[in-house]
PDB file of N, CA and C in Angstrom:
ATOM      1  N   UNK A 150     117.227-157.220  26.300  1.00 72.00           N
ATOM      2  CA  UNK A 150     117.352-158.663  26.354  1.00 72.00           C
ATOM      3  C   UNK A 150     116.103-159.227  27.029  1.00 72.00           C
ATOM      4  N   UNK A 151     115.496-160.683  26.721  1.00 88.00           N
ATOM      5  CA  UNK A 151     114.318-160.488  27.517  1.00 88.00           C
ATOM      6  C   UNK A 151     114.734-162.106  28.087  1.00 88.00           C
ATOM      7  N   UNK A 152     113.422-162.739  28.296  1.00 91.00           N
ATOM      8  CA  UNK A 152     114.056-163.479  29.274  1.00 91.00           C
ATOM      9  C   UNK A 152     114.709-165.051  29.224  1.00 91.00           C
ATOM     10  N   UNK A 153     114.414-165.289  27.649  1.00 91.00           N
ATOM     11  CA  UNK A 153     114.850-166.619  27.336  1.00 91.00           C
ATOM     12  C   UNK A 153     116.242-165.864  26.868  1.00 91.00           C
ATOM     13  N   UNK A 154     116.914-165.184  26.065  1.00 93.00           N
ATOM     14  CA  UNK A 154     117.878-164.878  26.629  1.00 93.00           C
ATOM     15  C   UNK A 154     119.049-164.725  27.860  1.00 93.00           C
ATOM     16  N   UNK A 155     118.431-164.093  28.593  1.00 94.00           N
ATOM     17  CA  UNK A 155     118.917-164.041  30.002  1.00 94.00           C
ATOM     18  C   UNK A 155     119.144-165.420  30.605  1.00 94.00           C
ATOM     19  N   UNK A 156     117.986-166.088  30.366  1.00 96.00           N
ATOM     20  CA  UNK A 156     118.104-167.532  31.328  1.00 96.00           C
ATOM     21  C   UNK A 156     119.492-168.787  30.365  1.00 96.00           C
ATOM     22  N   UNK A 157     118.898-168.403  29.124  1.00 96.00           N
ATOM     23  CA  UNK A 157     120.274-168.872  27.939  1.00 96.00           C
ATOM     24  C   UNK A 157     121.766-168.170  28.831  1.00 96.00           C
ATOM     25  N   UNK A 158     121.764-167.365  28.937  1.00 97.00           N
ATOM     26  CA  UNK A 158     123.202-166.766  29.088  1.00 97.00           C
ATOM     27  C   UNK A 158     122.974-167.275  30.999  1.00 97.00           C
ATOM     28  N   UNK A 159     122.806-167.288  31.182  1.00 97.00           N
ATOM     29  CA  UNK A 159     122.851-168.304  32.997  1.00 97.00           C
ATOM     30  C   UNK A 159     122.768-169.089  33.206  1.00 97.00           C
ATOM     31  N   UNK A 160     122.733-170.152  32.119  1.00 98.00           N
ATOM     32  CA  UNK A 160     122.744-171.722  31.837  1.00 98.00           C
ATOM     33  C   UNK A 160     124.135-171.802  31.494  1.00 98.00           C
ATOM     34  N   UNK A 161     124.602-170.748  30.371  1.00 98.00           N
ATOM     35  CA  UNK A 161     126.092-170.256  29.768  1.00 98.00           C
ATOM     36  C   UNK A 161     126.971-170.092  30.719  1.00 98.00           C
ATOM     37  N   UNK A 162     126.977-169.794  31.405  1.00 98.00           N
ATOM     38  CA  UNK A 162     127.471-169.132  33.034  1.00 98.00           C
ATOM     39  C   UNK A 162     127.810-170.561  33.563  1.00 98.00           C
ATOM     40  N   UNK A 163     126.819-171.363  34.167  1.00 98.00           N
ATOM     41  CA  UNK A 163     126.950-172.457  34.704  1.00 98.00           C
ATOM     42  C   UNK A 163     127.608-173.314  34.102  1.00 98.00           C
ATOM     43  N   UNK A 164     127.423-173.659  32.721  1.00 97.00           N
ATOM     44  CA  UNK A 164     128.118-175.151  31.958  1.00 97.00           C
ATOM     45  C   UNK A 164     129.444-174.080  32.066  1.00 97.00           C
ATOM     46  N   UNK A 165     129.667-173.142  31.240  1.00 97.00           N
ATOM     47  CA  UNK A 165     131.548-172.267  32.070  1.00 97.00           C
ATOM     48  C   UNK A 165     132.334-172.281  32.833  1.00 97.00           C
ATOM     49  N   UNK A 166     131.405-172.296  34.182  1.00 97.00           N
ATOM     50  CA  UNK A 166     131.596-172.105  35.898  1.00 97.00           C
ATOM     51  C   UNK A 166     132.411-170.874  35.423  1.00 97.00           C
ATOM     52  N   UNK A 167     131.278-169.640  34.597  1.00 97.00           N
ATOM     53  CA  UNK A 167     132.255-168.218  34.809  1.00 97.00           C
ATOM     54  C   UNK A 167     131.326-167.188  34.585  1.00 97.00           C
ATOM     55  N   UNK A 168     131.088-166.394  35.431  1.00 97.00           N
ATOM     56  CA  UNK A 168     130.216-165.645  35.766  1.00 97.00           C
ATOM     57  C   UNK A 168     130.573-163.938  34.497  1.00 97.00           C
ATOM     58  N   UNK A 169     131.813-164.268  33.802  1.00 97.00           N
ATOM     59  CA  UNK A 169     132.437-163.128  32.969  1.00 97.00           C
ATOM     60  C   UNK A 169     131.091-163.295  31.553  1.00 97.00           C
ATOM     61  N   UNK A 170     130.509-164.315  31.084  1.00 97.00           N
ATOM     62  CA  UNK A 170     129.913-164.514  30.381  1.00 97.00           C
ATOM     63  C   UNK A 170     128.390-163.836  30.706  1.00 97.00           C
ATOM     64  N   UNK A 171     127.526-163.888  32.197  1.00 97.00           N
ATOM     65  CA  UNK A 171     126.904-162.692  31.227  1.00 97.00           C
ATOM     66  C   UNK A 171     127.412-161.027  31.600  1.00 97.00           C
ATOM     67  N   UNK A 172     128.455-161.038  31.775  1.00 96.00           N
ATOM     68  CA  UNK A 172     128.869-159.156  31.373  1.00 96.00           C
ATOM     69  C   UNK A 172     129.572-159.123  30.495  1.00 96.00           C
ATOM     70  N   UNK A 173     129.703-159.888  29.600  1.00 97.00           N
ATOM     71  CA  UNK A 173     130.540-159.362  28.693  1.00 97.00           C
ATOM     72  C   UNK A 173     129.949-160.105  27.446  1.00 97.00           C
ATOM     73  N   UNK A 174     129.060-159.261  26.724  1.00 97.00           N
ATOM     74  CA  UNK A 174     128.424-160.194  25.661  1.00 97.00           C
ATOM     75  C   UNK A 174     129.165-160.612  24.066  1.00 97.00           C
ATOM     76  N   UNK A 175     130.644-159.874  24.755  1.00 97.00           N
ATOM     77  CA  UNK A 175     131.866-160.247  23.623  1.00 97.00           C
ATOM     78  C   UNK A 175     132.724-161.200  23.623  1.00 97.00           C
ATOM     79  N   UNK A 176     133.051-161.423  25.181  1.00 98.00           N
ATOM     80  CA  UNK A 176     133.631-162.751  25.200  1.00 98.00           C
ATOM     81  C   UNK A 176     134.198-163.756  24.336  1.00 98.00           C
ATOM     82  N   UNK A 177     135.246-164.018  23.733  1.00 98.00           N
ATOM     83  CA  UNK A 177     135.492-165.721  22.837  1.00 98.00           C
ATOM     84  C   UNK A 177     135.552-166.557  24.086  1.00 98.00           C
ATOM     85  N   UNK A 178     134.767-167.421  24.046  1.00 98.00           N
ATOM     86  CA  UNK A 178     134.118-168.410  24.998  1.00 98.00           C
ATOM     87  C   UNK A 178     135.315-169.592  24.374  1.00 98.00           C
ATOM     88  N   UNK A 179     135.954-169.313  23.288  1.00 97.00           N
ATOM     89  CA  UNK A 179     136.731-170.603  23.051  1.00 97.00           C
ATOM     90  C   UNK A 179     138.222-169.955  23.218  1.00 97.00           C
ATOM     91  N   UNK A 180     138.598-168.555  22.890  1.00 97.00           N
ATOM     92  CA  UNK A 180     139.894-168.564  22.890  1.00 97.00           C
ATOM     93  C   UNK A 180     139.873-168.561  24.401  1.00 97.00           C
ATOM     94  N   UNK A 181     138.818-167.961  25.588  1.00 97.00           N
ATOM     95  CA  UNK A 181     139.315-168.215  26.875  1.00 97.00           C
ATOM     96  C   UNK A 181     139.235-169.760  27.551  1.00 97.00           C
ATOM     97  N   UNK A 182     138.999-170.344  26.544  1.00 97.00           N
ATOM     98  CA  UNK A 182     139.280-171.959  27.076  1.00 97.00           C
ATOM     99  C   UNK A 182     137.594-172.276  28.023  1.00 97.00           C
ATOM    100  N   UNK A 183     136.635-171.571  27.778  1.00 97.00           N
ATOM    101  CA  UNK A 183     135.589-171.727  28.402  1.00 97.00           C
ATOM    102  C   UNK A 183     134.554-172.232  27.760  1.00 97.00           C
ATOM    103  N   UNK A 184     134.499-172.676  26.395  1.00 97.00           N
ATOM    104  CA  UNK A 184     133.540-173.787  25.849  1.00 97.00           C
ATOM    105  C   UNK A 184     134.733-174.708  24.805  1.00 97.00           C
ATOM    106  N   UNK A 185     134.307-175.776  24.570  1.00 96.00           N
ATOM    107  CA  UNK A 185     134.663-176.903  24.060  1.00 96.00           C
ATOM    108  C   UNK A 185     133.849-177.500  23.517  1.00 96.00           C
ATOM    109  N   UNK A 186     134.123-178.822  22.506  1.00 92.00           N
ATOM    110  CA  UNK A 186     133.368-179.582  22.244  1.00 92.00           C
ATOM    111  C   UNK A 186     132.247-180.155  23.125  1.00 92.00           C
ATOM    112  N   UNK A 187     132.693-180.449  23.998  1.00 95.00           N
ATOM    113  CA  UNK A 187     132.118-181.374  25.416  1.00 95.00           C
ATOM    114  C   UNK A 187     130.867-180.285  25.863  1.00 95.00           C
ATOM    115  N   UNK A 188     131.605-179.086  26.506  1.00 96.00           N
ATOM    116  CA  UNK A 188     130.549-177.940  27.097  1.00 96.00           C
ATOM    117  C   UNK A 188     129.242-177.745  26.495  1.00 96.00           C
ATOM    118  N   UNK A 189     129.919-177.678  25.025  1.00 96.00           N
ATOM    119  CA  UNK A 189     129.156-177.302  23.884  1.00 96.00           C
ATOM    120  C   UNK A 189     127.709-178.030  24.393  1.00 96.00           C
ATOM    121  N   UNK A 190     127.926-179.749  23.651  1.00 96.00           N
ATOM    122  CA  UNK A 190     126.944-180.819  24.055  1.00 96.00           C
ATOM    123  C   UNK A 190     126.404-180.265  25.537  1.00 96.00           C
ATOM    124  N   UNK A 191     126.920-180.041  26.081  1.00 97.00           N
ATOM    125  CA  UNK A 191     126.217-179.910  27.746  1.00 97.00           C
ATOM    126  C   UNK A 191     125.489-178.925  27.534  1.00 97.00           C
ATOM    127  N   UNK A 192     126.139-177.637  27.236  1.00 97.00           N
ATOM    128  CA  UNK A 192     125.040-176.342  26.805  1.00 97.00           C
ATOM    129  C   UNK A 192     123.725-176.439  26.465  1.00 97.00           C
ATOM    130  N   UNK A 193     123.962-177.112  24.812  1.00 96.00           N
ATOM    131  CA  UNK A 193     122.493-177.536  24.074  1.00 96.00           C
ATOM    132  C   UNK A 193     121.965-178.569  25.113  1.00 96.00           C
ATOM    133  N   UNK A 194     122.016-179.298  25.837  1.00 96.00           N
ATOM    134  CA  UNK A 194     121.238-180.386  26.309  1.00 96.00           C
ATOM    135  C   UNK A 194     120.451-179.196  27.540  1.00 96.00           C
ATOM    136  N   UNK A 195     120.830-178.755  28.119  1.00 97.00           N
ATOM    137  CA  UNK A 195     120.549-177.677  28.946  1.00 97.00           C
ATOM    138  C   UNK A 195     119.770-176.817  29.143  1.00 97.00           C
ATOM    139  N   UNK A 196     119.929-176.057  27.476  1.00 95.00           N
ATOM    140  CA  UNK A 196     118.979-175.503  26.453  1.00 95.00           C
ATOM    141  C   UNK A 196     117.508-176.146  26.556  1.00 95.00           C
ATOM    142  N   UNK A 197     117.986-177.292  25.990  1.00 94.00           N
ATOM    143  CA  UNK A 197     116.433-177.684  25.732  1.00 94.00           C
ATOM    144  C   UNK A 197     115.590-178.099  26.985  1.00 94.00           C
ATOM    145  N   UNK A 198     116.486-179.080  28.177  1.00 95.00           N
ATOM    146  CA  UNK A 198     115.933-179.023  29.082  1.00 95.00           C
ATOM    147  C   UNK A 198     115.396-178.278  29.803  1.00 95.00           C
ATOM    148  N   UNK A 199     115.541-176.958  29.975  1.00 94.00           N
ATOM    149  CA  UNK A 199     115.176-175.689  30.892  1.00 94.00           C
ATOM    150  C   UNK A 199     114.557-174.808  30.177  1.00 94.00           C
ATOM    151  N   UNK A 200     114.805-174.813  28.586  1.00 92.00           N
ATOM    152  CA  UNK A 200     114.359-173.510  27.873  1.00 92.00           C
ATOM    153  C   UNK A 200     113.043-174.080  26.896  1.00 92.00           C
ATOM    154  N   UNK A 201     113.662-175.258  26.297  1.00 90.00           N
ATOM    155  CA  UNK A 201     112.490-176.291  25.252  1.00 90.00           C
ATOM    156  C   UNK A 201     112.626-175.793  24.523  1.00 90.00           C
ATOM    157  N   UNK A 202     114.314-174.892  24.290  1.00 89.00           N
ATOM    158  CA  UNK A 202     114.823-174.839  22.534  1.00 89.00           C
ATOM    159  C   UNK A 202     115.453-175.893  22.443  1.00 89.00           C
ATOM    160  N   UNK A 203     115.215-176.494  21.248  1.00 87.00           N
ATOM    161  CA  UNK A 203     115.723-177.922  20.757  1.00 87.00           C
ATOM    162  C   UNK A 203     117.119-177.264  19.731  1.00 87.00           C
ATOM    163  N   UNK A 204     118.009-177.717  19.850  1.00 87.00           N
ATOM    164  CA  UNK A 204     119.187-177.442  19.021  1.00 87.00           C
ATOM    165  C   UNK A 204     120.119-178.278  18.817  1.00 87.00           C
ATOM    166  N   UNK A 205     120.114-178.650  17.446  1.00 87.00           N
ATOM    167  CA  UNK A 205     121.183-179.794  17.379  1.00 87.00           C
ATOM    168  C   UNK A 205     122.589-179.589  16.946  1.00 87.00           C
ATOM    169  N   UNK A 206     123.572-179.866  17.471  1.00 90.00           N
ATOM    170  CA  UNK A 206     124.568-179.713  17.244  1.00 90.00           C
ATOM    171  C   UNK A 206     125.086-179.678  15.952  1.00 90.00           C
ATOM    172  N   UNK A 207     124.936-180.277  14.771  1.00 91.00           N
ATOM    173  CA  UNK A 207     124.787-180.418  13.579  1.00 91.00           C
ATOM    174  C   UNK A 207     124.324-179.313  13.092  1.00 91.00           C
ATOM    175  N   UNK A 208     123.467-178.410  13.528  1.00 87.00           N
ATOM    176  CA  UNK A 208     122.562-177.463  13.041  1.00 87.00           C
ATOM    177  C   UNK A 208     123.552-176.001  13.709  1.00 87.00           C
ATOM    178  N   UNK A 209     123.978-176.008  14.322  1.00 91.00           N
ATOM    179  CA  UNK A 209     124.558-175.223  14.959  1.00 91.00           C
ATOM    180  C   UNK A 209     126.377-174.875  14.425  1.00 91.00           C
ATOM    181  N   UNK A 210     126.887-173.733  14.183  1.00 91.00           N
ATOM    182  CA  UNK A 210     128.472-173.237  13.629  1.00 91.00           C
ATOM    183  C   UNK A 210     128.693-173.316  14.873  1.00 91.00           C
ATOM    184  N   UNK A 211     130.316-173.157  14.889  1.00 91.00           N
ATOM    185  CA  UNK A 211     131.424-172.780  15.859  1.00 91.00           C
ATOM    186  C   UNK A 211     131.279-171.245  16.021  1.00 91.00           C
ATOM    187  N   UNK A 212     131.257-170.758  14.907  1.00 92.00           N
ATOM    188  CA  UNK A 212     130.643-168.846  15.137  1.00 92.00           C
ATOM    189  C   UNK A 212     129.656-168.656  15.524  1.00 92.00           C
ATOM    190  N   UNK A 213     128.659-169.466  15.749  1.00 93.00           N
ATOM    191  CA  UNK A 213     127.265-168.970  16.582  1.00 93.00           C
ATOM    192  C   UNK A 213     127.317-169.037  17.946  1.00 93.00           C
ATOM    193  N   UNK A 214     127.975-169.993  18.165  1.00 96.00           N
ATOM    194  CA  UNK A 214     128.213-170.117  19.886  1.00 96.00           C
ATOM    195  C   UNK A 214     129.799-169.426  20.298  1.00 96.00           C
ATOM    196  N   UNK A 215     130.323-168.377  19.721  1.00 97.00           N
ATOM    197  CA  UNK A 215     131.833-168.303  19.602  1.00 97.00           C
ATOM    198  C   UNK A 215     131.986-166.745  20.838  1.00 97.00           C
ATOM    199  N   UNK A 216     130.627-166.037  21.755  1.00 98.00           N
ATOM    200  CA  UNK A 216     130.741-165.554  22.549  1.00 98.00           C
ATOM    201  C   UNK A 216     128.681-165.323  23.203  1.00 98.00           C
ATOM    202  N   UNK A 217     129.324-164.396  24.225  1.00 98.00           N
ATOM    203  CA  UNK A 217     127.478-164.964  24.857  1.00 98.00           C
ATOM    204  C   UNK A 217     126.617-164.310  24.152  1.00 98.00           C
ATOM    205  N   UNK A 218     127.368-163.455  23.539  1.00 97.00           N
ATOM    206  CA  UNK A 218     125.900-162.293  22.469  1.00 97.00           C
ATOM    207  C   UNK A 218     125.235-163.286  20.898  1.00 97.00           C
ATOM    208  N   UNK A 219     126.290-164.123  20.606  1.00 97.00           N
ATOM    209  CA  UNK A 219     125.975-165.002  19.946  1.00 97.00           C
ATOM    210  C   UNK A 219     125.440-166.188  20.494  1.00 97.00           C
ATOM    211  N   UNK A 220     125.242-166.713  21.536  1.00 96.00           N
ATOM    212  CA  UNK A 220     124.548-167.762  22.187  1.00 96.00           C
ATOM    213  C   UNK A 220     123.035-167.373  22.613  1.00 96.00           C
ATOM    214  N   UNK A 221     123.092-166.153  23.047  1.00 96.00           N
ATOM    215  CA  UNK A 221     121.878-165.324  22.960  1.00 96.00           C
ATOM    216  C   UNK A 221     120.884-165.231  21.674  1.00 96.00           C
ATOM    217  N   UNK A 222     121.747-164.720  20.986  1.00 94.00           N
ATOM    218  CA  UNK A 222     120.714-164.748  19.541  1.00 94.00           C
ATOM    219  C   UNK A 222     120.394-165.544  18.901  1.00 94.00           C
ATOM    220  N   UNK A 223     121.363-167.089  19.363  1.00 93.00           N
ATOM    221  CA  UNK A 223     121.031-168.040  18.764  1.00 93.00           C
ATOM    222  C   UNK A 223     119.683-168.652  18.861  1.00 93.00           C
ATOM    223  N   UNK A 224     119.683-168.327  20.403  1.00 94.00           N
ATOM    224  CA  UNK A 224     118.193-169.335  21.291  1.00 94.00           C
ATOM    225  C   UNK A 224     117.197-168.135  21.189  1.00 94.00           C
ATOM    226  N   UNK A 225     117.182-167.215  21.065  1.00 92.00           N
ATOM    227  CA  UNK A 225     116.047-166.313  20.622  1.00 92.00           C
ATOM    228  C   UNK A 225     115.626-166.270  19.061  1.00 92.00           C
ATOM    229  N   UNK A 226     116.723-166.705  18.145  1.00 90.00           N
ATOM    230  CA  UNK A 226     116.055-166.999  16.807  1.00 90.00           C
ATOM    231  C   UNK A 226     115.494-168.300  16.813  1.00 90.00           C
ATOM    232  N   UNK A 227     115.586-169.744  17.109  1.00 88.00           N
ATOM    233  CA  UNK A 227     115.800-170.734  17.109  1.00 88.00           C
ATOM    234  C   UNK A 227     114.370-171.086  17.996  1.00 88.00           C
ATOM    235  N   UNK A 228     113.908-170.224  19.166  1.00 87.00           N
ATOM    236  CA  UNK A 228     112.702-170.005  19.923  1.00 87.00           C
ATOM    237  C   UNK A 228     111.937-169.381  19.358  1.00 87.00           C
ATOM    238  N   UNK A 229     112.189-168.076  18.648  1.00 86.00           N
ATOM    239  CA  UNK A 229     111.214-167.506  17.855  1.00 86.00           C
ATOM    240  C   UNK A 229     110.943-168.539  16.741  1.00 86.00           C
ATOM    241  N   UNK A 230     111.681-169.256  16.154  1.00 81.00           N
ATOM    242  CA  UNK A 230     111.133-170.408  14.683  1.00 81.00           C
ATOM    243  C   UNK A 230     110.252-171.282  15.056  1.00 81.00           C
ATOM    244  N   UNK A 231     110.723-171.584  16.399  1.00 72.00           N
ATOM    245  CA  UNK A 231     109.994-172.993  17.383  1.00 72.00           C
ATOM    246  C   UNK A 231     108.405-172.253  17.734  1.00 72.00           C
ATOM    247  N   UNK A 232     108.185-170.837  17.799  1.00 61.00           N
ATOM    248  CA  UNK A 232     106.740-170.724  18.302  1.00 61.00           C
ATOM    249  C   UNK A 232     105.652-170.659  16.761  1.00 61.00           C
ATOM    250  N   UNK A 233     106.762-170.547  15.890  1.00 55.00           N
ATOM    251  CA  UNK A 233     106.167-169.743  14.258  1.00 55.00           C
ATOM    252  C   UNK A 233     105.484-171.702  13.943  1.00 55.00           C
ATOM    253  N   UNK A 234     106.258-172.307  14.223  1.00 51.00           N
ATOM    254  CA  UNK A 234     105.774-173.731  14.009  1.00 51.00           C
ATOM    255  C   UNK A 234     104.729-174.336  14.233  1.00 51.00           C
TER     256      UNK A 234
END
């Protein structure tokens, strides 16, 4: 994992308030009641503020953000497109 990852999944952690998210990169972040619509928005705003991946909600599934191994890969593909630009 390197480090826009890592810092993605400790931003994840914080908008949660649950520290289970980064050890467990399986997590359903929604069946444990730990992201929502709302979080969601907070997440991406978060994202971009701290990381300067831009991600729009629109652009983004319910299965991409649906545990932290998928929130991870999201902002490492989405960062890797953003440097190819």
């Amino acid at each position: 994992m390197d480090a826009i990852e890592s810092r993605a999944l400790e931003i994840l952690a914080e908008v949660c308030e649950d520290s289970r998210v980064l050890e467990d990169p399986g997590l359903d972040l929604y069946r444990e009641n730990l992201l929502d619509s709302f979080a969601l928005v907070q997440l991406l705003e978060a994202l971009e503020d701290e990381l300067g991946v831009e991600i729009w909600l629109t652009q983004v599934k319910r299965e991409e953000t649906a545990t932290p191994g998928q929130v991870a890969a999201l902002v490492r593909r989405l960062a890797a497109e953003g440097r190819e630009q």
